[in-house]
Coordinates of C-alpha atoms and ligand atoms in Angstrom, one line a residue:
Chain W
X1 CA 96.9 -100.1 58.0
X2 CA 95.5 -99.0 61.2
X3 CA 93.5 -102.2 63.2
X4 CA 93.5 -100.5 66.5
X5 CA 89.8 -100.8 68.1
X6 CA 88.4 -102.9 65.4
X7 CA 86.7 -106.1 66.7
X8 CA 86.8 -109.2 65.0
X9 CA 83.7 -110.9 65.1
X10 CA 83.0 -112.3 61.7
X11 CA 85.9 -113.2 58.9
X12 CA 84.2 -110.7 56.7
X13 CA 84.7 -107.8 59.0
X14 CA 88.3 -107.7 58.0
X15 CA 89.3 -107.1 54.6
X16 CA 92.3 -108.9 52.5
X17 CA 95.1 -106.3 53.3
X18 CA 93.8 -106.6 56.9
X19 CA 94.5 -110.5 56.8
X20 CA 97.5 -109.9 55.4
X21 CA 98.7 -107.5 57.8
X22 CA 97.6 -110.0 60.6
X23 CA 99.5 -112.7 58.6
X24 CA 102.5 -110.4 58.9
X25 CA 102.3 -109.6 62.2
X26 CA 102.4 -113.4 62.9
X27 CA 105.4 -114.1 60.9
X28 CA 106.9 -111.5 63.4
X29 CA 105.7 -113.6 66.4
X30 CA 106.6 -117.0 65.1
X31 CA 110.2 -115.3 65.0
X32 CA 110.3 -113.8 68.1
X33 CA 107.0 -114.9 70.2
X34 CA 108.6 -113.8 73.5
X35 CA 107.9 -109.9 73.6
X36 CA 107.2 -107.7 76.7
X37 CA 104.8 -105.5 74.6
X38 CA 101.4 -106.0 76.0
X39 CA 102.8 -105.3 79.8
X40 CA 100.4 -102.9 81.0
X41 CA 97.5 -104.4 79.2
X42 CA 94.7 -106.5 80.5
X43 CA 93.4 -109.1 78.5
X44 CA 89.6 -110.8 79.5
X45 CA 89.8 -114.3 78.6
X46 CA 85.6 -115.1 78.7
X47 CA 84.9 -118.9 78.1
X48 CA 81.0 -119.2 78.2
X49 CA 81.2 -122.7 77.0
X50 CA 84.5 -124.8 77.7
X51 CA 87.1 -125.0 74.7
X52 CA 90.5 -125.9 75.9
X53 CA 92.1 -125.5 73.0
X54 CA 91.2 -122.0 71.8
X55 CA 91.2 -121.1 75.6
X56 CA 95.1 -121.8 76.2
X57 CA 96.0 -120.6 73.0
X58 CA 94.4 -116.8 73.7
X59 CA 95.7 -117.3 76.8
X60 CA 99.5 -118.4 76.5
X61 CA 99.5 -115.8 73.5
X62 CA 98.7 -113.1 75.7
X63 CA 101.2 -114.2 78.4
X64 CA 104.2 -114.7 76.2
X65 CA 103.3 -111.0 75.5
X66 CA 103.2 -110.1 79.3
X67 CA 99.4 -109.3 79.2
X68 CA 97.2 -109.5 82.4
X69 CA 95.1 -112.2 81.6
X70 CA 91.4 -112.5 83.5
X71 CA 88.4 -114.3 83.0
X72 CA 86.8 -117.8 83.4
X73 CA 86.5 -120.8 81.8
X74 CA 83.6 -122.6 83.2
X75 CA 80.5 -120.8 82.6
X76 CA 78.7 -122.6 86.3
X77 CA 81.5 -120.1 87.9
X78 CA 79.9 -117.1 86.3
X79 CA 77.0 -114.7 87.5
X80 CA 75.2 -115.7 84.2
X81 CA 74.4 -118.7 85.9
X82 CA 72.9 -116.8 88.3
X83 CA 70.8 -115.0 85.9
X84 CA 72.8 -111.6 85.0
X85 CA 72.2 -110.7 81.4
X86 CA 75.3 -111.2 78.9
X87 CA 74.8 -107.2 78.6
X88 CA 75.4 -106.9 82.2
X89 CA 78.4 -108.7 82.4
X90 CA 79.8 -107.7 79.2
X91 CA 79.0 -103.8 80.7
X92 CA 80.4 -104.8 83.6
X93 CA 84.0 -105.8 82.4
X94 CA 84.5 -103.3 80.0
X95 CA 85.6 -101.1 82.9
X96 CA 88.4 -103.4 84.0
X97 CA 90.0 -104.8 81.0
X98 CA 91.8 -103.2 77.4
X99 CA 90.7 -106.2 74.9
X100 CA 88.0 -108.7 75.4
X101 CA 88.7 -112.6 74.0
X102 CA 85.1 -114.1 74.1
X103 CA 83.5 -117.8 73.4
X104 CA 79.5 -118.3 73.7
X105 CA 77.3 -121.3 72.9
X106 CA 74.7 -118.7 71.3
X107 CA 75.2 -117.8 67.8
X108 CA 75.2 -113.7 67.4
X109 CA 76.7 -113.5 71.2
X110 CA 79.6 -111.6 69.9
X111 CA 78.2 -109.5 67.4
X112 CA 75.7 -108.2 70.5
X113 CA 78.5 -108.4 72.8
X114 CA 80.8 -105.9 71.2
X115 CA 78.2 -103.7 70.4
X116 CA 77.5 -103.6 74.3
X117 CA 81.4 -103.4 75.2
X118 CA 83.6 -100.4 75.7
X119 CA 86.6 -102.1 74.6
X120 CA 87.5 -103.8 71.3
X121 CA 86.2 -108.0 71.3
X122 CA 87.6 -110.8 69.5
X123 CA 84.9 -113.9 68.8
X124 CA 86.5 -116.9 70.1
X125 CA 83.5 -119.1 68.3
X126 CA 79.9 -118.2 68.8
X127 CA 77.9 -121.1 68.7
X128 CA 77.6 -122.3 65.0
X129 CA 78.2 -119.2 63.6
X130 CA 81.8 -117.7 63.4
X131 CA 85.0 -118.9 64.8
X132 CA 87.4 -116.1 62.8
X133 CA 90.6 -116.8 64.7
X134 CA 90.7 -120.2 63.5
X135 CA 90.3 -119.1 59.8
X136 CA 93.4 -116.2 60.4
X137 CA 95.4 -119.3 61.5
X138 CA 94.2 -121.6 58.6
X139 CA 95.0 -118.7 56.1
X140 CA 98.1 -118.4 58.1
X141 CA 99.2 -122.2 57.4
X142 CA 98.3 -122.3 53.9
X143 CA 100.6 -118.9 53.4
X144 CA 103.6 -120.6 55.1
X145 CA 103.3 -124.2 53.4
X146 CA 102.6 -122.8 49.6
X147 CA 104.8 -119.4 50.2
X148 CA 101.1 -118.1 48.7
X149 CA 97.9 -117.3 48.9
X150 CA 97.1 -116.9 45.3
X151 CA 95.6 -119.2 42.8
X152 CA 95.6 -122.4 44.9
X153 CA 93.5 -125.4 44.2
X154 CA 91.8 -125.9 47.9
X155 CA 90.4 -129.0 48.3
X156 CA 87.4 -129.1 51.3
X157 CA 86.5 -132.2 52.8
X158 CA 84.0 -133.9 54.9
X159 CA 81.1 -131.9 56.6
X160 CA 80.3 -129.2 54.8
X161 CA 77.1 -128.2 55.6
X162 CA 77.6 -127.6 59.2
X163 CA 81.4 -127.2 59.5
X164 CA 81.7 -123.3 60.0
X165 CA 85.8 -123.3 60.0
X166 CA 85.2 -124.7 56.4
X167 CA 82.0 -121.6 55.4
X168 CA 84.9 -119.0 56.7
X169 CA 87.7 -120.5 54.7
X170 CA 85.8 -120.3 51.9
X171 CA 84.6 -117.1 52.2
X172 CA 88.1 -115.5 53.3
X173 CA 90.0 -117.9 50.3
X174 CA 87.4 -115.7 47.7
X175 CA 90.2 -113.0 47.8
X176 CA 92.6 -115.0 46.7
X177 CA 91.4 -116.4 43.8
X178 CA 91.3 -120.0 44.8
X179 CA 89.9 -122.9 43.0
X180 CA 87.4 -124.9 45.4
X181 CA 87.2 -128.7 45.5
X182 CA 84.3 -129.5 47.4
X183 CA 84.0 -133.3 48.5
X184 CA 81.2 -134.4 50.9
X185 CA 78.3 -136.4 51.2
X186 CA 75.7 -135.4 49.3
X187 CA 73.6 -134.6 52.7
X188 CA 76.5 -132.5 53.7
X189 CA 77.2 -130.3 51.0
X190 CA 78.2 -126.8 50.9
X191 CA 74.9 -124.5 51.4
X192 CA 74.0 -122.2 49.0
X193 CA 74.6 -119.3 51.0
X194 CA 78.1 -119.8 51.1
X195 CA 78.6 -121.2 47.3
X196 CA 77.1 -117.5 46.6
X197 CA 80.6 -115.9 47.6
X198 CA 82.1 -118.2 45.6
X199 CA 80.1 -117.0 42.7
X200 CA 80.3 -113.8 43.5
X201 CA 84.1 -113.3 43.4
X202 CA 84.1 -115.2 40.2
X203 CA 86.3 -118.2 40.8
X204 CA 85.2 -121.8 40.6
X205 CA 83.9 -124.7 42.5
X206 CA 83.5 -128.5 41.7
X207 CA 81.7 -130.8 43.8
X208 CA 82.9 -134.7 44.5
X209 CA 81.4 -137.6 46.6
X210 CA 84.9 -139.3 45.9
X211 CA 88.4 -138.0 47.9
X212 CA 90.7 -140.3 45.6
X213 CA 89.6 -138.0 42.4
X214 CA 91.0 -135.0 44.2
X215 CA 94.0 -136.1 45.5
X216 CA 96.4 -135.5 42.5
X217 CA 95.5 -131.7 42.0
X218 CA 95.0 -130.3 45.7
X219 CA 97.5 -127.7 46.8
X220 CA 95.4 -128.0 50.2
X221 CA 93.2 -130.8 51.7
X222 CA 91.2 -129.5 54.6
X223 CA 89.5 -132.2 56.0
X224 CA 86.8 -132.0 58.6
X225 CA 85.2 -134.4 60.7
X226 CA 81.6 -135.9 59.7
X227 CA 79.4 -136.7 62.9
X228 CA 76.8 -139.2 63.4
X229 CA 74.1 -137.2 64.4
X230 CA 74.3 -134.4 61.7
X231 CA 72.4 -137.5 59.3
X232 CA 69.1 -137.5 59.4
X233 CA 69.1 -141.4 58.4
X234 CA 72.0 -143.3 60.4
X235 CA 72.0 -146.2 57.6
X236 CA 73.0 -143.2 55.2
X237 CA 75.8 -142.6 57.7
X238 CA 77.1 -146.3 58.0
X239 CA 77.1 -145.8 54.4
X240 CA 79.5 -143.1 54.0
X241 CA 81.3 -142.7 57.0
X242 CA 84.5 -144.4 55.6
X243 CA 84.9 -143.1 52.5
X244 CA 86.1 -139.8 53.9
X245 CA 89.0 -141.4 55.6
X246 CA 92.3 -140.1 54.1
X247 CA 94.9 -142.5 54.7
X248 CA 98.9 -142.6 53.8
X249 CA 98.3 -145.2 50.7
X250 CA 95.5 -142.5 48.9
X251 CA 98.3 -139.7 49.0
X252 CA 100.5 -141.6 46.3
X253 CA 100.6 -139.0 43.0
X254 CA 99.5 -136.0 45.2
X255 CA 101.6 -133.0 44.7
X256 CA 105.4 -132.7 46.9
X257 CA 104.1 -129.3 48.0
X258 CA 100.5 -130.4 48.9
X259 CA 99.6 -130.1 52.8
X260 CA 97.1 -131.5 55.0
X261 CA 94.9 -129.4 57.1
X262 CA 92.6 -130.1 59.8
X263 CA 90.7 -127.9 62.3
X264 CA 91.5 -130.6 65.1
X265 CA 90.6 -132.5 67.6
X266 CA 90.6 -135.2 64.8
X267 CA 88.5 -138.6 65.3
X268 CA 89.5 -141.1 62.4
X269 CA 89.0 -139.2 59.4
X270 CA 92.6 -139.0 58.8
X271 CA 94.5 -142.3 59.4
X272 CA 97.5 -142.4 62.2
X273 CA 99.8 -143.6 59.3
X274 CA 99.7 -139.9 57.7
X275 CA 101.0 -138.1 60.5
X276 CA 104.6 -139.1 59.5
X277 CA 104.2 -138.3 55.8
X278 CA 105.9 -134.7 55.0
X279 CA 102.2 -134.0 54.0
X280 CA 100.4 -133.9 57.2
X281 CA 100.6 -130.1 58.7
X282 CA 97.4 -130.4 61.5
X283 CA 99.8 -130.5 64.4
X284 CA 101.7 -127.6 63.2
X285 CA 98.4 -125.5 62.0
X286 CA 97.4 -125.8 65.5
X287 CA 100.6 -124.4 66.5
X288 CA 100.2 -121.4 64.3
X289 CA 97.4 -119.9 66.4
X290 CA 99.5 -118.6 68.9
X291 CA 101.3 -116.3 66.5
X292 CA 97.4 -115.2 64.7
X293 CA 96.1 -114.0 68.2
X294 CA 99.7 -112.8 69.1
X295 CA 98.9 -110.7 65.9
X296 CA 95.4 -109.9 66.3
X297 CA 95.8 -108.7 69.8
X298 CA 98.5 -106.4 69.3
X299 CA 97.1 -105.3 66.3
X300 CA 93.6 -104.2 67.9
X301 CA 95.2 -102.8 71.1
X302 CA 97.3 -100.9 68.6
X303 CA 100.5 -101.9 70.0
X304 CA 102.1 -102.6 66.7
Chain K
X1 CA 36.4 -89.3 42.2
X2 CA 33.3 -90.3 43.0
X3 CA 35.2 -93.7 44.8
X4 CA 37.0 -91.1 46.5
X5 CA 34.2 -88.7 48.0
X6 CA 32.7 -92.1 49.1
X7 CA 35.6 -93.2 51.3
X8 CA 36.0 -89.4 52.5
X9 CA 32.2 -90.1 53.9
X10 CA 33.4 -92.8 56.0
X11 CA 36.7 -91.4 57.1
X12 CA 36.5 -87.8 57.0
X13 CA 39.3 -85.6 54.7
X14 CA 42.1 -83.7 56.1
X15 CA 43.3 -80.3 55.4
X16 CA 47.1 -81.0 55.8
X17 CA 48.7 -84.1 56.1
X18 CA 49.4 -88.0 54.6
X19 CA 46.7 -90.7 53.8
X20 CA 48.1 -93.9 53.9
X21 CA 45.9 -96.1 51.6
X22 CA 45.7 -100.3 50.2
X23 CA 46.6 -101.3 53.4
X24 CA 46.2 -105.3 53.9
X25 CA 43.2 -105.5 56.7
X26 CA 45.3 -107.6 58.9
X27 CA 48.0 -105.0 59.3
X28 CA 46.8 -101.6 59.7
X29 CA 47.6 -102.0 63.7
X30 CA 50.9 -103.0 62.3
X31 CA 51.4 -100.0 60.2
X32 CA 50.3 -97.7 62.8
X33 CA 53.1 -99.0 65.0
X34 CA 55.7 -98.9 62.7
X35 CA 55.2 -95.2 61.4
X36 CA 54.7 -94.6 65.3
X37 CA 51.3 -93.2 64.8
X38 CA 50.0 -95.1 67.8
X39 CA 52.2 -92.3 69.9
X40 CA 51.3 -89.5 67.4
X41 CA 49.5 -86.6 69.4
X42 CA 47.9 -85.3 66.6
X43 CA 44.5 -86.6 64.7
X44 CA 44.9 -89.9 62.9
X45 CA 41.8 -91.4 61.6
X46 CA 41.6 -95.0 60.7
X47 CA 39.3 -97.0 58.6
X48 CA 39.3 -100.9 58.0
X49 CA 37.5 -103.3 55.9
X50 CA 36.8 -100.7 53.4
X51 CA 35.8 -102.0 49.9
X52 CA 38.4 -101.9 47.5
X53 CA 38.1 -102.6 43.9
X54 CA 41.8 -104.0 43.3
X55 CA 41.9 -105.9 46.8
X56 CA 38.6 -106.7 47.8
X57 CA 38.9 -105.3 51.3
X58 CA 41.8 -102.7 52.8
X59 CA 42.6 -100.6 55.5
X60 CA 43.1 -96.9 55.2
X61 CA 45.3 -94.1 57.7
X62 CA 44.7 -90.4 57.8
X63 CA 47.5 -88.5 59.7
X64 CA 46.8 -85.2 60.2
X65 CA 50.0 -82.9 59.8
X66 CA 52.4 -85.9 59.6
X67 CA 54.7 -86.2 56.4
X68 CA 56.5 -89.3 56.0
X69 CA 60.6 -89.6 54.4
X70 CA 61.0 -92.2 51.9
X71 CA 63.1 -94.1 54.4
X72 CA 60.6 -94.1 56.9
X73 CA 57.8 -95.4 54.7
X74 CA 59.9 -97.8 53.6
X75 CA 59.8 -99.7 56.7
X76 CA 56.3 -100.7 56.1
X77 CA 57.0 -102.9 53.0
X78 CA 57.0 -106.2 54.8
X79 CA 53.2 -105.7 56.0
X80 CA 52.1 -103.4 53.3
X81 CA 54.0 -103.9 50.2
X82 CA 51.0 -102.1 48.2
X83 CA 50.8 -99.1 50.0
X84 CA 50.1 -96.0 48.6
X85 CA 50.8 -92.7 50.6
X86 CA 49.1 -89.6 49.8
X87 CA 50.4 -86.4 50.9
X88 CA 47.5 -83.8 50.7
X89 CA 48.4 -79.7 51.2
X90 CA 45.0 -77.7 51.5
X91 CA 43.2 -80.5 50.6
X92 CA 44.9 -81.3 47.6
X93 CA 47.2 -84.0 46.4
X94 CA 50.3 -82.6 46.3
X95 CA 52.5 -86.0 45.6
X96 CA 51.8 -90.0 45.9
X97 CA 54.4 -91.9 47.0
X98 CA 54.8 -95.8 47.0
X99 CA 57.0 -98.2 49.3
X100 CA 59.9 -99.8 48.5
X101 CA 61.8 -102.7 50.3
X102 CA 64.5 -101.1 52.2
X103 CA 68.4 -102.0 52.8
X104 CA 68.0 -102.6 56.3
X105 CA 65.1 -103.9 58.4
X106 CA 65.4 -103.2 62.1
X107 CA 63.4 -104.6 65.2
X108 CA 59.9 -105.3 63.2
X109 CA 60.9 -108.9 62.5
X110 CA 62.3 -112.2 64.5
X111 CA 65.1 -114.0 63.6
X112 CA 63.9 -117.9 63.0
X113 CA 67.3 -119.5 64.4
X114 CA 66.2 -120.5 67.8
X115 CA 69.7 -120.4 68.9
X116 CA 70.3 -116.5 67.9
X117 CA 71.0 -114.2 70.6
X118 CA 67.8 -112.1 69.8
X119 CA 65.6 -114.9 70.6
X120 CA 67.7 -115.2 73.9
X121 CA 68.1 -111.9 75.6
X122 CA 66.5 -108.6 74.9
X123 CA 68.0 -107.6 71.9
X124 CA 66.1 -105.6 69.2
X125 CA 66.5 -107.6 65.6
X126 CA 68.6 -105.8 62.8
X127 CA 68.1 -107.3 59.5
X128 CA 70.1 -106.7 56.0
X129 CA 68.2 -107.8 52.7
X130 CA 70.2 -109.4 50.7
X131 CA 67.5 -110.0 48.1
X132 CA 64.5 -107.9 47.6
X133 CA 62.6 -110.3 45.2
X134 CA 62.1 -112.8 46.4
X135 CA 62.8 -111.5 49.8
X136 CA 65.8 -113.1 51.5
X137 CA 67.4 -111.4 54.8
X138 CA 70.1 -111.8 56.8
X139 CA 70.2 -111.8 60.8
X140 CA 72.9 -109.2 62.0
X141 CA 73.6 -111.0 65.1
X142 CA 73.5 -114.9 63.9
X143 CA 74.4 -114.4 60.1
X144 CA 71.8 -116.3 59.4
X145 CA 70.0 -115.9 56.1
X146 CA 66.7 -116.7 55.8
X147 CA 63.2 -116.5 53.2
X148 CA 60.3 -116.9 55.7
X149 CA 59.7 -113.8 57.3
X150 CA 58.2 -113.8 61.2
X151 CA 57.4 -110.8 62.6
X152 CA 57.9 -110.0 66.2
X153 CA 55.0 -110.4 68.2
Ligands
LIG401 ZN1 70.0 -114.3 64.3

């Protein structure tokens, strides 16, 4: 398999074999994260909107492999704030670096930047659209905790309408014969465009409004935050906000192997008493991001 | 045939070329520009608000010595879905072509997502046709799917 030079803009840019190759490499890096294999490479890490967590994960991934990292994390420090177009910024940058990692608040900015760039580009989030490296690390976390990606019961909880990590995860897990359990308030159901992927893959999904119903048979419970501003009616938010909070008492009777994931940061949707249970995996999940990003950068640079 | 000869009085006949018939009256200029006929250097005849038995009023374009590939014709599917293209050689109708909705639609549409890069910077739009009937398209950039179509200004 050759991923050299292949952009990662959207989770659908890669196929099942390519996901598995990245996950295999991620495992290698987890066992041996410090290797000087990107010694002569320059990675541009350009964050037009701040995201400390994602940026640090990428930059430490690159640094551990010996790459030089240049870029910016503060949009006001860039020439874009002086009116330079994204087009010109990317053209200029392409001359200096081997790969670009970009975060932007505008949807589609990543796809467009990749068309303009003469080096490969990894999307580190483009507005409400895509955040494919988060999805890859979710897949890696599922694989690690379940020892397989196939035939799992995946429960997705919270804001399924706007949560881009949920949309990408559903799309990716459609390759692995998953059954989806969708738990959300009526106002925040999974959009039909995402359900279409499930139907096209001939897989099953069920929709629920009560979280406790699905805990006993879930292999993965993927929690997301419900934001007040997503509700057109504030009273509706007040009514549902507490019904999507997971606490330790609710986990009685769950599968031994069940694990809870969350893209972080959490607010209150997972009670802190869950942190000490063996089911909590969200902090390790975040750590897995470094290995997955190492895998992606080396594969795309053609080093692995 | 009497119908056709009346039309030919309005917009004169061509020896070789293409007649685009059954264009809605409000999209004749768009059809011209989508097909590049606004920059075409040979003779182009335009008739508009002509009586049509089927559609009430219609527009018609005749382009001398111009012949289209099916993929070019399909570009006008959104603005003139019922258009007929009549291929003329030596004043004779040699072929009739109909428009079909294409798999991809470039440049002529506008993305409905205000936070899409195509609405923020000078970027040509590109859409994939997800469903033809009813029409559903997906923006190549922001990946939003949409059923309401807006043309670029
Ligand atoms: Zn768009």
